[in-house]
Amino acid sequence: MKNLLMIFLLWLPVAAWSQGAIEVVVTDIREAKGEIRVGLFNNENSFLKEAIDGKVVKAEKEGVTVVFENLPAGDYAVSVIHDENGNGELDSNVVGIPKEGFAFGNNAMGAFGPPSFEKAKVVVKKGSVRQELKLKYM
């Protein structure tokens, strides 16, 4: 039992040391209406399907900032939508073109749809990674 306690106590500083954060600064918000929804993903399979964390803040024309803290070292991708009507989703027209603003990590864009996880990902180690993402409106 003493050995397990000693291992745990030695592991604590290492675990804390490897924690990181992603600061997401969202700019180019068309108007202060609705909400900015930011999703955080940690792998290709769940990208844009199942976020591991999410933040919702009031839209402000001058921009908004959200921070995801206490993240284990690894790869993460961010998606942002300007949910102008507050329905919790990115609205699109009949052919699938978004009616509301959107952005992805690294300001990545896909050719005909969202970018891949690989293009949108950032590597988190210790400390903080900053992503300044500009919303795009079609």
Tab-separated table of C-alpha atoms in Angstrom:
chain	number	residue	atom	x	y	z
A	1	MET	CA	0.000	0.000	0.000
A	2	LYS	CA	2.867	2.382	0.819
A	3	ASN	CA	4.369	1.702	-2.604
A	4	LEU	CA	1.108	2.619	-4.337
A	5	LEU	CA	0.850	5.823	-2.333
A	6	MET	CA	4.455	6.730	-3.180
A	7	ILE	CA	3.876	6.101	-6.905
A	8	PHE	CA	0.719	8.203	-6.839
A	9	LEU	CA	2.471	11.093	-5.057
A	10	LEU	CA	5.356	10.992	-7.537
A	11	TRP	CA	2.932	10.893	-10.473
A	12	LEU	CA	0.915	13.966	-9.397
A	13	PRO	CA	3.494	16.615	-10.410
A	14	VAL	CA	4.035	14.896	-13.772
A	15	ALA	CA	0.292	14.837	-14.467
A	16	ALA	CA	-0.081	18.500	-13.541
A	17	TRP	CA	2.981	19.428	-15.600
A	18	SER	CA	1.562	17.840	-18.746
A	19	GLN	CA	-1.726	19.776	-18.567
A	20	GLY	CA	-2.343	22.430	-21.199
A	21	ALA	CA	-4.988	24.852	-22.384
A	22	ILE	CA	-6.446	26.152	-25.629
A	23	GLU	CA	-7.479	29.791	-25.768
A	24	VAL	CA	-9.928	30.398	-28.619
A	25	VAL	CA	-10.380	34.006	-29.739
A	26	VAL	CA	-13.309	34.384	-32.150
A	27	THR	CA	-13.319	37.485	-34.377
A	28	ASP	CA	-15.227	38.860	-37.365
A	29	ILE	CA	-18.604	38.333	-35.690
A	30	ARG	CA	-21.230	39.828	-37.994
A	31	GLU	CA	-23.489	41.165	-35.243
A	32	ALA	CA	-24.065	40.892	-31.490
A	33	LYS	CA	-26.997	38.537	-31.873
A	34	GLY	CA	-27.360	35.000	-30.547
A	35	GLU	CA	-24.553	32.825	-29.243
A	36	ILE	CA	-21.066	31.696	-30.158
A	37	ARG	CA	-20.747	27.921	-29.718
A	38	VAL	CA	-17.268	26.424	-29.507
A	39	GLY	CA	-16.722	22.659	-29.632
A	40	LEU	CA	-13.540	20.798	-28.705
A	41	PHE	CA	-12.678	17.434	-30.274
A	42	ASN	CA	-9.772	15.066	-29.658
A	43	ASN	CA	-9.850	12.634	-32.585
A	44	GLU	CA	-10.791	12.234	-36.229
A	45	ASN	CA	-13.673	9.823	-35.560
A	46	SER	CA	-15.564	12.181	-33.248
A	47	PHE	CA	-14.666	15.416	-35.088
A	48	LEU	CA	-17.868	17.458	-35.599
A	49	LYS	CA	-19.944	14.582	-34.187
A	50	GLU	CA	-19.239	14.338	-30.471
A	51	ALA	CA	-17.328	17.097	-28.687
A	52	ILE	CA	-15.377	16.284	-25.537
A	53	ASP	CA	-16.123	19.790	-24.263
A	54	GLY	CA	-18.057	22.815	-25.387
A	55	LYS	CA	-18.573	26.428	-24.444
A	56	VAL	CA	-21.429	28.800	-25.253
A	57	VAL	CA	-21.037	32.563	-24.871
A	58	LYS	CA	-23.105	35.570	-25.881
A	59	ALA	CA	-22.107	36.910	-29.312
A	60	GLU	CA	-20.310	40.254	-29.166
A	61	LYS	CA	-19.389	42.187	-32.298
A	62	GLU	CA	-15.895	42.993	-30.988
A	63	GLY	CA	-15.159	39.277	-30.506
A	64	VAL	CA	-15.240	36.675	-27.754
A	65	THR	CA	-12.707	34.461	-25.999
A	66	VAL	CA	-13.176	31.026	-24.460
A	67	VAL	CA	-10.564	28.849	-22.761
A	68	PHE	CA	-10.449	25.070	-22.459
A	69	GLU	CA	-8.232	24.257	-19.471
A	70	ASN	CA	-6.682	21.197	-17.829
A	71	LEU	CA	-6.247	19.366	-21.130
A	72	PRO	CA	-3.928	16.364	-21.250
A	73	ALA	CA	-1.170	16.702	-23.848
A	74	GLY	CA	-2.463	15.663	-27.269
A	75	ASP	CA	-4.118	16.702	-30.513
A	76	TYR	CA	-7.310	18.775	-30.438
A	77	ALA	CA	-9.499	20.468	-33.038
A	78	VAL	CA	-11.948	23.312	-32.513
A	79	SER	CA	-15.164	24.202	-34.316
A	80	VAL	CA	-17.090	27.448	-33.891
A	81	ILE	CA	-20.577	28.470	-34.982
A	82	HIS	CA	-22.385	31.767	-34.622
A	83	ASP	CA	-25.810	30.497	-33.619
A	84	GLU	CA	-27.660	33.709	-34.448
A	85	ASN	CA	-31.148	32.333	-33.780
A	86	GLY	CA	-30.216	30.314	-30.679
A	87	ASN	CA	-31.476	26.953	-31.932
A	88	GLY	CA	-28.256	25.107	-31.040
A	89	GLU	CA	-27.177	24.228	-34.573
A	90	LEU	CA	-25.592	25.636	-37.716
A	91	ASP	CA	-28.480	26.498	-40.026
A	92	SER	CA	-28.039	25.969	-43.757
A	93	ASN	CA	-30.069	26.538	-46.898
A	94	VAL	CA	-31.671	23.799	-49.022
A	95	VAL	CA	-28.379	22.943	-50.752
A	96	GLY	CA	-26.413	22.798	-47.489
A	97	ILE	CA	-24.670	26.187	-47.579
A	98	PRO	CA	-24.410	27.598	-44.040
A	99	LYS	CA	-26.595	30.620	-43.254
A	100	GLU	CA	-24.680	31.355	-40.033
A	101	GLY	CA	-21.015	32.032	-39.335
A	102	PHE	CA	-18.532	29.223	-38.741
A	103	ALA	CA	-14.818	28.617	-38.206
A	104	PHE	CA	-12.440	25.736	-37.532
A	105	GLY	CA	-9.075	25.412	-35.808
A	106	ASN	CA	-6.174	27.002	-37.720
A	107	ASN	CA	-8.851	28.818	-39.787
A	108	ALA	CA	-8.866	25.644	-41.887
A	109	MET	CA	-11.394	25.295	-44.684
A	110	GLY	CA	-12.526	22.251	-46.626
A	111	ALA	CA	-13.057	22.254	-50.383
A	112	PHE	CA	-16.747	21.276	-50.242
A	113	GLY	CA	-17.570	21.022	-46.556
A	114	PRO	CA	-15.668	21.110	-43.305
A	115	PRO	CA	-11.913	20.512	-43.131
A	116	SER	CA	-10.405	17.291	-41.827
A	117	PHE	CA	-9.421	16.885	-38.189
A	118	GLU	CA	-5.806	16.875	-39.345
A	119	LYS	CA	-6.114	20.358	-40.906
A	120	ALA	CA	-8.003	21.811	-37.932
A	121	LYS	CA	-5.928	20.272	-35.144
A	122	VAL	CA	-3.509	21.918	-32.745
A	123	VAL	CA	-1.013	20.128	-30.536
A	124	VAL	CA	-1.380	20.839	-26.837
A	125	LYS	CA	1.555	20.310	-24.536
A	126	LYS	CA	2.141	22.144	-21.298
A	127	GLY	CA	1.101	25.768	-21.256
A	128	SER	CA	-1.419	27.468	-23.489
A	129	VAL	CA	-2.089	27.361	-27.235
A	130	ARG	CA	-3.873	30.375	-28.732
A	131	GLN	CA	-6.166	30.100	-31.749
A	132	GLU	CA	-7.524	33.295	-33.320
A	133	LEU	CA	-10.394	32.167	-35.511
A	134	LYS	CA	-12.209	34.410	-37.981
A	135	LEU	CA	-15.845	33.575	-38.580
A	136	LYS	CA	-16.851	33.073	-42.198
A	137	TYR	CA	-20.315	33.841	-43.527
A	138	MET	CA	-21.531	32.607	-46.939
